[in-house]
Coordinates of C-alpha atoms and ligand atoms in Angstrom, one line a residue:
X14 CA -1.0 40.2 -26.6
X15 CA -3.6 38.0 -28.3
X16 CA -4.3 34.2 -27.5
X17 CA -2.3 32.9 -30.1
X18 CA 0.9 35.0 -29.6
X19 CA 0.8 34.1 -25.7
X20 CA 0.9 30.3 -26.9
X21 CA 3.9 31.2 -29.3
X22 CA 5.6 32.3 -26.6
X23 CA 4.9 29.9 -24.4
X24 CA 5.8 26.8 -26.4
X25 CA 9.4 29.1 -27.3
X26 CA 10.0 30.0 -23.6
X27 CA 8.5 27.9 -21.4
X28 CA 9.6 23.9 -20.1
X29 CA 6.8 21.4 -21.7
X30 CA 5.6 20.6 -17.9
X31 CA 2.1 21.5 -19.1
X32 CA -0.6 20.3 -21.6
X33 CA -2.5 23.8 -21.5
X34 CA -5.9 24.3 -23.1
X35 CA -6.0 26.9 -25.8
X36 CA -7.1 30.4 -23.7
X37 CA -5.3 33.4 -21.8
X38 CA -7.0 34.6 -19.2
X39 CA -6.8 38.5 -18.9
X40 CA -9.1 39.3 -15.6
X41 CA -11.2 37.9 -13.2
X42 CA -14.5 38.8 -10.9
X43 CA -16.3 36.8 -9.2
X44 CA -16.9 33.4 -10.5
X45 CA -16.1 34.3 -14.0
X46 CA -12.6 34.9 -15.7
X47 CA -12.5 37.0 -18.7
X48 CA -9.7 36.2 -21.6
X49 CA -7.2 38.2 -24.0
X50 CA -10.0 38.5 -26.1
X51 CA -12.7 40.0 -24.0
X52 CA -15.1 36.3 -23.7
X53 CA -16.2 35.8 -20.5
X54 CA -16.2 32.1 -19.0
X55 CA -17.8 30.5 -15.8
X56 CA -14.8 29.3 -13.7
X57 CA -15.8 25.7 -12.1
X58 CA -12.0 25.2 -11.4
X59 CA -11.1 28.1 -9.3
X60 CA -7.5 27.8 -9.9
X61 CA -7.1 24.2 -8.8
X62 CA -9.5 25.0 -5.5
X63 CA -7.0 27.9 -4.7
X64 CA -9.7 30.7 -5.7
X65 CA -12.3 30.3 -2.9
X66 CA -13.4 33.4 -2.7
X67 CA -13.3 34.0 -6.1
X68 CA -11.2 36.0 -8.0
X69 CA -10.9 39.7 -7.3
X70 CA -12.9 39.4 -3.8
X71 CA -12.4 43.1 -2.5
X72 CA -11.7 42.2 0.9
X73 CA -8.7 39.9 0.0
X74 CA -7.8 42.7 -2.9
X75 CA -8.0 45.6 0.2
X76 CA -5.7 43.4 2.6
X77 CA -3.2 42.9 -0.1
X78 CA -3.5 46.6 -1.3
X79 CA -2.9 47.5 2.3
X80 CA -0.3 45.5 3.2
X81 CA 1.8 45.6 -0.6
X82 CA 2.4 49.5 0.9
X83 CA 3.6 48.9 4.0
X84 CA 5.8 46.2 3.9
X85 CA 6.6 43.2 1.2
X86 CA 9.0 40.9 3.2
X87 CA 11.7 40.8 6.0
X88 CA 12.4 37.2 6.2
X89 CA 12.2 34.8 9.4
X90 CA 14.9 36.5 11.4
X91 CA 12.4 38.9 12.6
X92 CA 8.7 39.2 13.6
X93 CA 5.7 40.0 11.8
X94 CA 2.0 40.5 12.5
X95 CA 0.0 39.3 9.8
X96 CA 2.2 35.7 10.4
X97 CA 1.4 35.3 13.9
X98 CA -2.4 36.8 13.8
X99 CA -2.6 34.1 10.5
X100 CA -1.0 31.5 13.4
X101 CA -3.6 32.1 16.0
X102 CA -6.6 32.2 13.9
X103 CA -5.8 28.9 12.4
X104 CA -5.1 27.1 15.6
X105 CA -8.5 28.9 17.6
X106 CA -10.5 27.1 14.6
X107 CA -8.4 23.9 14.2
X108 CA -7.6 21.0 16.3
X109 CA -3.8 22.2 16.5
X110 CA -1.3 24.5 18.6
X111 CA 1.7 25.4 16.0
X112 CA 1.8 26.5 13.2
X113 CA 5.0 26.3 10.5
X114 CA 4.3 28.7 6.8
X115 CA 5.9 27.8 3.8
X116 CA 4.7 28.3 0.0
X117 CA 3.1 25.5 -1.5
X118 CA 1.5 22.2 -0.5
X119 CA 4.3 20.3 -1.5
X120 CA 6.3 21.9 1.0
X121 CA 3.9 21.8 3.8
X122 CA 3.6 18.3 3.1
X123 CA 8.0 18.3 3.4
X124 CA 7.3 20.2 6.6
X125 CA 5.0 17.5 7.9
X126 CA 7.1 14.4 7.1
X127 CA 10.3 15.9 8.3
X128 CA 8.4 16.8 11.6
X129 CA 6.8 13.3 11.7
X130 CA 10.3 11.7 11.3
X131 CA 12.3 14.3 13.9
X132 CA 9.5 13.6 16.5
X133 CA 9.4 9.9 15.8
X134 CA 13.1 9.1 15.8
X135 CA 13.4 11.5 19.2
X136 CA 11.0 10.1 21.0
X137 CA 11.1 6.5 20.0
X138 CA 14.5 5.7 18.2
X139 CA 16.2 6.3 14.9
X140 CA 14.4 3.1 13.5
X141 CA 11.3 4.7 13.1
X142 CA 11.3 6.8 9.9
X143 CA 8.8 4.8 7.5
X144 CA 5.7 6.9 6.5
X145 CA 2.9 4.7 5.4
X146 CA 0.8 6.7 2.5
X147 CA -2.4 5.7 0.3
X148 CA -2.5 4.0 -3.2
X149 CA -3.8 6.7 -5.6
X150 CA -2.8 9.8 -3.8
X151 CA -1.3 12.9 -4.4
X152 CA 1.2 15.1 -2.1
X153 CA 3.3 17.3 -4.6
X154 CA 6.1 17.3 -7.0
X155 CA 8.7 17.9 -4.7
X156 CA 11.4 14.6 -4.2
X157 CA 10.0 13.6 -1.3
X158 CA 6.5 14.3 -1.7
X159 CA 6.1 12.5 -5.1
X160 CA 7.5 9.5 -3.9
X161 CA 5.1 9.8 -1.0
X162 CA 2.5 10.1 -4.1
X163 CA 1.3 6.4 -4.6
X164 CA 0.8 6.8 -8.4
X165 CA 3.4 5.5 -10.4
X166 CA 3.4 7.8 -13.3
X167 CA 4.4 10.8 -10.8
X168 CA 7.4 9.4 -10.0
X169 CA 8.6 7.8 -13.5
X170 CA 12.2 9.1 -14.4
X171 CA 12.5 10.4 -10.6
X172 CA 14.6 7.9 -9.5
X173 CA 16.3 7.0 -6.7
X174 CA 13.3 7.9 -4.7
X175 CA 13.7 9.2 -1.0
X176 CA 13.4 5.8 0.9
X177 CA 11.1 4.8 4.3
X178 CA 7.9 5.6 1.7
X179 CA 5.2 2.1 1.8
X180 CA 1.7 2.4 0.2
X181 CA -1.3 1.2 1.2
X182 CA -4.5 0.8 -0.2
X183 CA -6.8 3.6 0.2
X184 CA -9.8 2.7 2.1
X185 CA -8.9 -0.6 3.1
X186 CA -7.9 -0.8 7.0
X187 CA -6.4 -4.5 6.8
X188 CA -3.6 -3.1 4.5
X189 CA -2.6 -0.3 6.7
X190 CA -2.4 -2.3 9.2
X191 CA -0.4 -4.8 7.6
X192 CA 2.0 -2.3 6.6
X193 CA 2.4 -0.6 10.4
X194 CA 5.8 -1.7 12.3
X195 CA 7.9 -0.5 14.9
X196 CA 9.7 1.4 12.1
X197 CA 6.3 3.8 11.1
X198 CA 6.0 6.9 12.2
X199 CA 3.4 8.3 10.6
X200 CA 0.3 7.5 8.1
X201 CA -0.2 10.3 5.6
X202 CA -3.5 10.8 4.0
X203 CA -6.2 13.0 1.9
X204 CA -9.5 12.5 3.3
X205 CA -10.9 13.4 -0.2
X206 CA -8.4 11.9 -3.0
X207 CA -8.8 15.3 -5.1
X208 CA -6.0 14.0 -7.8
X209 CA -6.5 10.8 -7.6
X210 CA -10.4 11.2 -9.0
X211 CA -12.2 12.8 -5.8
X212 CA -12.4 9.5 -3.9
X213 CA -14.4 10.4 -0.3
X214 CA -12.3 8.5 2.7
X215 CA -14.8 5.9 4.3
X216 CA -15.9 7.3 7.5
X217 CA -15.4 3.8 9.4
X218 CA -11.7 3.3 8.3
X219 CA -10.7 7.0 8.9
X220 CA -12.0 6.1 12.6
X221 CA -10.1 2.6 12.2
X222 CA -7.0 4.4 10.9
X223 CA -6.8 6.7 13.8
X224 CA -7.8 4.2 16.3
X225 CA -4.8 2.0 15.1
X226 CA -2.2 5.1 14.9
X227 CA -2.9 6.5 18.5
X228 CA -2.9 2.7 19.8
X229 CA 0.5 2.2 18.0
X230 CA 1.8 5.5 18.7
X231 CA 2.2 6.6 15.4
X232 CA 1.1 9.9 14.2
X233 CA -1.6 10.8 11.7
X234 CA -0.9 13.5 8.9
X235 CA -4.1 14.9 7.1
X236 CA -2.9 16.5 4.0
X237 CA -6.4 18.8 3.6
X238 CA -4.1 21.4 0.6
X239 CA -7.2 20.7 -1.3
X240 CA -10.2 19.6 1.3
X241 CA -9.3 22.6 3.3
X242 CA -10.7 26.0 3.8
X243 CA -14.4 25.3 3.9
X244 CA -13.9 23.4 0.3
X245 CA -16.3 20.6 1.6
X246 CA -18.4 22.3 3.4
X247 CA -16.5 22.5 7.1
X248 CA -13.3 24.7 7.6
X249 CA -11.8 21.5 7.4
X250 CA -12.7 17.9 6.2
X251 CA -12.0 16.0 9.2
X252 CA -14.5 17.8 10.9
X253 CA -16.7 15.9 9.4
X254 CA -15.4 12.4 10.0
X255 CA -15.5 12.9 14.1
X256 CA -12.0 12.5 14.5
X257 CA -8.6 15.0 14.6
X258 CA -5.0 14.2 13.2
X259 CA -1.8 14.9 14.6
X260 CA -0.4 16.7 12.0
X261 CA -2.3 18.9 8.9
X262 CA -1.1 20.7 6.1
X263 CA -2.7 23.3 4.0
X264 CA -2.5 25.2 0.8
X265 CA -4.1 25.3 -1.8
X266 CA -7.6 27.8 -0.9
X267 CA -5.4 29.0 1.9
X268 CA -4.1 32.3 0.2
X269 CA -6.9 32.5 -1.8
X270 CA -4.8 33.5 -4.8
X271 CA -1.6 34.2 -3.0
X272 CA 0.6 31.1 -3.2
X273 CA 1.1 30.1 0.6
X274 CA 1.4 27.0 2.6
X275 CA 0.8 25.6 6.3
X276 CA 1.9 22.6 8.5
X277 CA -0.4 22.6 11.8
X278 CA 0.6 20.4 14.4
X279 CA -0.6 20.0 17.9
X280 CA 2.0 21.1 20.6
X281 CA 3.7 18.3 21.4
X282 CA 4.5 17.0 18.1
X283 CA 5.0 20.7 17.1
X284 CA 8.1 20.7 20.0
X285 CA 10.4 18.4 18.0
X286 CA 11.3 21.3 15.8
X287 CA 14.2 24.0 17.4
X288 CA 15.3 26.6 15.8
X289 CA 17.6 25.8 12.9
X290 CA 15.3 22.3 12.2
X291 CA 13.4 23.6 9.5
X292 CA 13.0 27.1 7.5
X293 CA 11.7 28.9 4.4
X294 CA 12.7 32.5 3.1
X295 CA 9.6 33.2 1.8
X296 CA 7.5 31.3 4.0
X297 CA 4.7 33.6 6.4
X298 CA 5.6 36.4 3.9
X299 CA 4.0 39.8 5.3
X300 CA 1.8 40.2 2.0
X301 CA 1.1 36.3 1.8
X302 CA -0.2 36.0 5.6
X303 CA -2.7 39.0 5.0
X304 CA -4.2 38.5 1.9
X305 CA -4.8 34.4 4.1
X306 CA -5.9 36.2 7.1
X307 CA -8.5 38.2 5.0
X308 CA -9.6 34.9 3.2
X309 CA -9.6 33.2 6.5
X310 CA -12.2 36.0 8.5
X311 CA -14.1 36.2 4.6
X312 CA -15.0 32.4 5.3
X313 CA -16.6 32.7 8.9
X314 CA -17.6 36.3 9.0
X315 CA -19.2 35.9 5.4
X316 CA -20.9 32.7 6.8
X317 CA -19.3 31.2 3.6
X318 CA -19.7 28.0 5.3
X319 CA -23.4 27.6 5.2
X320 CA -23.5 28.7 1.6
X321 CA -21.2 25.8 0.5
X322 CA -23.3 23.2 2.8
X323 CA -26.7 24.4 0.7
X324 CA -24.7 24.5 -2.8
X325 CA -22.9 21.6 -2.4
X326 CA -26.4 20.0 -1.9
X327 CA -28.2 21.4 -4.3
X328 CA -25.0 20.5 -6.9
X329 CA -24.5 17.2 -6.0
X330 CA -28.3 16.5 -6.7
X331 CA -28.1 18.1 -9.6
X332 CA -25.2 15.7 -10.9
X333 CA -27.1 12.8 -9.6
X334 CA -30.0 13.9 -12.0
X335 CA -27.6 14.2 -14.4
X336 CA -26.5 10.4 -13.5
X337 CA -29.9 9.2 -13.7
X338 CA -30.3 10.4 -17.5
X339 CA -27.1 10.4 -18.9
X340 CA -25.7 6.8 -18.9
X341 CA -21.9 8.0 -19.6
X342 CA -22.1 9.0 -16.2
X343 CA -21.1 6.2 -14.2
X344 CA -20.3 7.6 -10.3
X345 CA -21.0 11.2 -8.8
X346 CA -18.7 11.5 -5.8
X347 CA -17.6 14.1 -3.6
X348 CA -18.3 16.6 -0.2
X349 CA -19.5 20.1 -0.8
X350 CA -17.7 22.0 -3.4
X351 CA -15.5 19.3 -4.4
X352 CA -17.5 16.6 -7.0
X353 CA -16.5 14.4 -9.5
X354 CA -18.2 13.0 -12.3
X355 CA -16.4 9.6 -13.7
X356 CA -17.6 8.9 -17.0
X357 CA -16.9 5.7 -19.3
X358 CA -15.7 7.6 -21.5
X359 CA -12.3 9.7 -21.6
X360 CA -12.8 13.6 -20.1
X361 CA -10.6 15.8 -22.2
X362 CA -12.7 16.0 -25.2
X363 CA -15.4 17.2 -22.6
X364 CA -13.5 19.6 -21.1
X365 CA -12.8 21.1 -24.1
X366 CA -16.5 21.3 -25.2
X367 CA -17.5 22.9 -22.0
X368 CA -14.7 25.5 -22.7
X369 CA -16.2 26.2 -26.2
X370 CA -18.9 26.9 -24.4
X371 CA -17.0 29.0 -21.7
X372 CA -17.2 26.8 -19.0
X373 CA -14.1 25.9 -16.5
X374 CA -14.1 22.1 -15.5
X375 CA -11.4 20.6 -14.8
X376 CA -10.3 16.5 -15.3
X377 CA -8.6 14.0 -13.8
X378 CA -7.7 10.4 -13.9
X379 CA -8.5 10.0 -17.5
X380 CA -12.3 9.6 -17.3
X381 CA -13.2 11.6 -13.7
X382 CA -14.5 15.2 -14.3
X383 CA -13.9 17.2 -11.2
X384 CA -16.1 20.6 -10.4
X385 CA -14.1 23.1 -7.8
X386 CA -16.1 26.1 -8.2
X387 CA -15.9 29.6 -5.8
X388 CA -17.3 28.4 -2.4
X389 CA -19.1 31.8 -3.3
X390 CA -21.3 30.6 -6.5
X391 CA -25.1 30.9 -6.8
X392 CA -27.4 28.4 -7.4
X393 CA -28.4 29.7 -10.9
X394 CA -24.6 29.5 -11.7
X395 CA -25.7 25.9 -10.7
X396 CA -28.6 25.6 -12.6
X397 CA -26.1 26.9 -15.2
X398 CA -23.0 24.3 -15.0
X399 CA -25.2 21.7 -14.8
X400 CA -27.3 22.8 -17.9
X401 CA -24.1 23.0 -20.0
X402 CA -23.0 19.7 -19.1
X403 CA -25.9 17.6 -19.8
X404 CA -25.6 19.4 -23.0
X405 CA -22.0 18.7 -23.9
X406 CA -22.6 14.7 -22.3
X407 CA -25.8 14.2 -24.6
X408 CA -23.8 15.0 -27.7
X409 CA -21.7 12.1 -26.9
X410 CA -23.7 9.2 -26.0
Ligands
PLP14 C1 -2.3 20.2 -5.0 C2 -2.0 19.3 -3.9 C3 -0.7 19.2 -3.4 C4 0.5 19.9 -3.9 O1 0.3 21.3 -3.8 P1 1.4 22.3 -4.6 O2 1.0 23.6 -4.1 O3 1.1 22.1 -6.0 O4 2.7 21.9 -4.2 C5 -0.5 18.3 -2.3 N1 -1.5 17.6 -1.8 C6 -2.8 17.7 -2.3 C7 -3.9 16.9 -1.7 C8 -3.1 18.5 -3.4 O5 -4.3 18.5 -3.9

């Protein structure tokens, strides 16, 4: 099918959940994704940072071409290996013990409140329930999860929202704490808002914030579904704040393609779940776990890492060049891979521009543009991005 024919049958076929931009994409390698009609286009998106490796990486194409013909599934009444290997490798380079697999982040976020909640109301009473989450986040679509979401136009229509959800304000360590009662048992967190316009946590109040949960007893959920798997440079972005949660769930880059989900938990919070607490069909899927585990040994083995600490630089001066020359620009923010440009001006027409000129970026919050390239692009894919951008900018001041 053609382009055009593929939106036909979209806008028949399909619910109106998304405003789409006008392209089919046919094929990927690499950093570059190729449409119905052969153009080839620099992908600065990545899938929503789901794509680290890129797309097509031949060892995460191998492990699923191994593993698709031995077995698909079995479900969680038995054991499999590429689950538990997944398990261990993620807790020997983590701060956790336990691991839980489900699909998506929204439902490793579920996971993480519903253990948050079990272990609270166990251990201290069935008062304490309230989750305190940020202004301006994001944590899914699910019920739960959007009214943890402290944007209002998430939940709009959604009503009644799942109750025990109070939002404070991002950044600001006087308004958690005003918030925290014997009722909280947990703060929930990104410690990069990616949604909410790639807002980097202030190192002193992530310190303050777990200072005043461990003093209170109250646990501290990282949701890192789009901060994790080296996005910002580390495995991890708490790493590089000097502190550890309680609780962490991933997604997102996890699967690197293959649509997968984790809630990691150190042992003792881990050990309010039983069997029969929680469960997912699908979740720690045979084929799932070993196309992760391939993207997990990729990351380190590949020394991945380092290669997203030098880009990440080298971009990040690069959009601060940008900044300096280009007064639409009005903040460049971000950690490694994971920038955003806000603009005084609204993105979308940009976007658009940079796809005329086959470049993936990706917007959000009106006026921030937001780059989440392959941890795996060059610096002359760089030197590229950066050139179309300035172009695409200058035609609008
Ligand atoms: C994308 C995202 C989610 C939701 O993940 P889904 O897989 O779409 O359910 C949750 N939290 C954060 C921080 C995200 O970026």
């Amino acid at each position: 099918m053609i382009t055009e024919e593929i939106q036909r049958y979209a806008s028949q076929y399909l619910m109106n959940t998304y405003a789409r931009l006008p392209v089919a994409f046919i094929r990927g390698k690499g950093t570059r994704l190729y449409d119905a009609e052969g153009r080839e286009y620099l992908d600065c998106v990545a899938g929503l940072a789901v794509n680290v490796l890129g797309h097509c990486h031949p060892d995460v194409v191998e492990a699923i071409e191994h593993q698709v013909r031995h077995l698909l599934h079995t479900s969680n009444l038995y054991y499999t290996e590429p689950q538990v290997l997944l398990a261990e490798w993620l807790v020997e380079h983590s701060f956790g013990h336990k691991v839980f697999f489900c699909n998506s982040g929204a439902e490793a976020n579920e996971t993480a409140i519903k253990l948050a909640r079990r272990y609270a109301t166990a251990k201290f009473g069935p008062h304490r329930v309230e989750i305190i989450t940020m202004t301006n986040s994001f944590h899914g679509r699910t019920l739960a999860t959007l009214t943890a979401t402290g944007q209002e136009k998430v939940r709009r229509g959604f009503g009644p929202l799942v109750p025990g959800f109070t939002y404070a304000t991002f950044n600001d360590i006087s308004s958690v704490e005003s918030r925290m009662t014997d009722k909280t048992a947990a703060v929930l967190l990104e410690p990069i808002q990616g949604e909410g316009g790639v807002i980097v946590a202030d190192p002193t109040y992530l310190k303050q914030v777990r200072a005043l949960c461990t003093d209170r007893h109250v646990l501290l959920i990282f949701d890192e579904v789009q901060t994790g798997m080296g996005r910002t440079g580390t495995l991890f972005a708490y790493e590089q704040f000097g502190i550890q949660p309680d609780i962490m769930t991933l997604a997102k880059g996890l699967g690197g393609g293959m649509p997968i989900g984790a809630c990691v938990a150190t042992d003792e919070v881990a050990n309010a779940f039983d069997p029969g607490s929680h469960a997912s069909t699908f979740g720690g899927n045979p084929l799932a776990c070993a196309a992760a585990l391939a993207v997990c040994r990729t990351l380190m083995d590949g020394e991945v890492l380092a290669k997203v600490q030098q880009a990440g630089a080298y971009l990040t001066k690069g959009l601060q060049e940008l900044k300096d020359r280009i007064p639409l620009i009005t903040e460049v923010r971000g950690l490694g891979l994971l920038q955003g440009l806000e603009l005084s001006i609204e993105g979308g027409p940009v976007v658009r521009d940079c796809l005329a000129r086959r470049l993936l970026i990706n917007c959000t919050m009106e006026r921030v543009l937001r780059l989440l390239p392959p941890l795996i692009i060059s610096l002359q894919e760089i030197d590229h991005l950066l050139h179309i951008l300035s172009d695409v900018l200058n035609k609008r001041v």
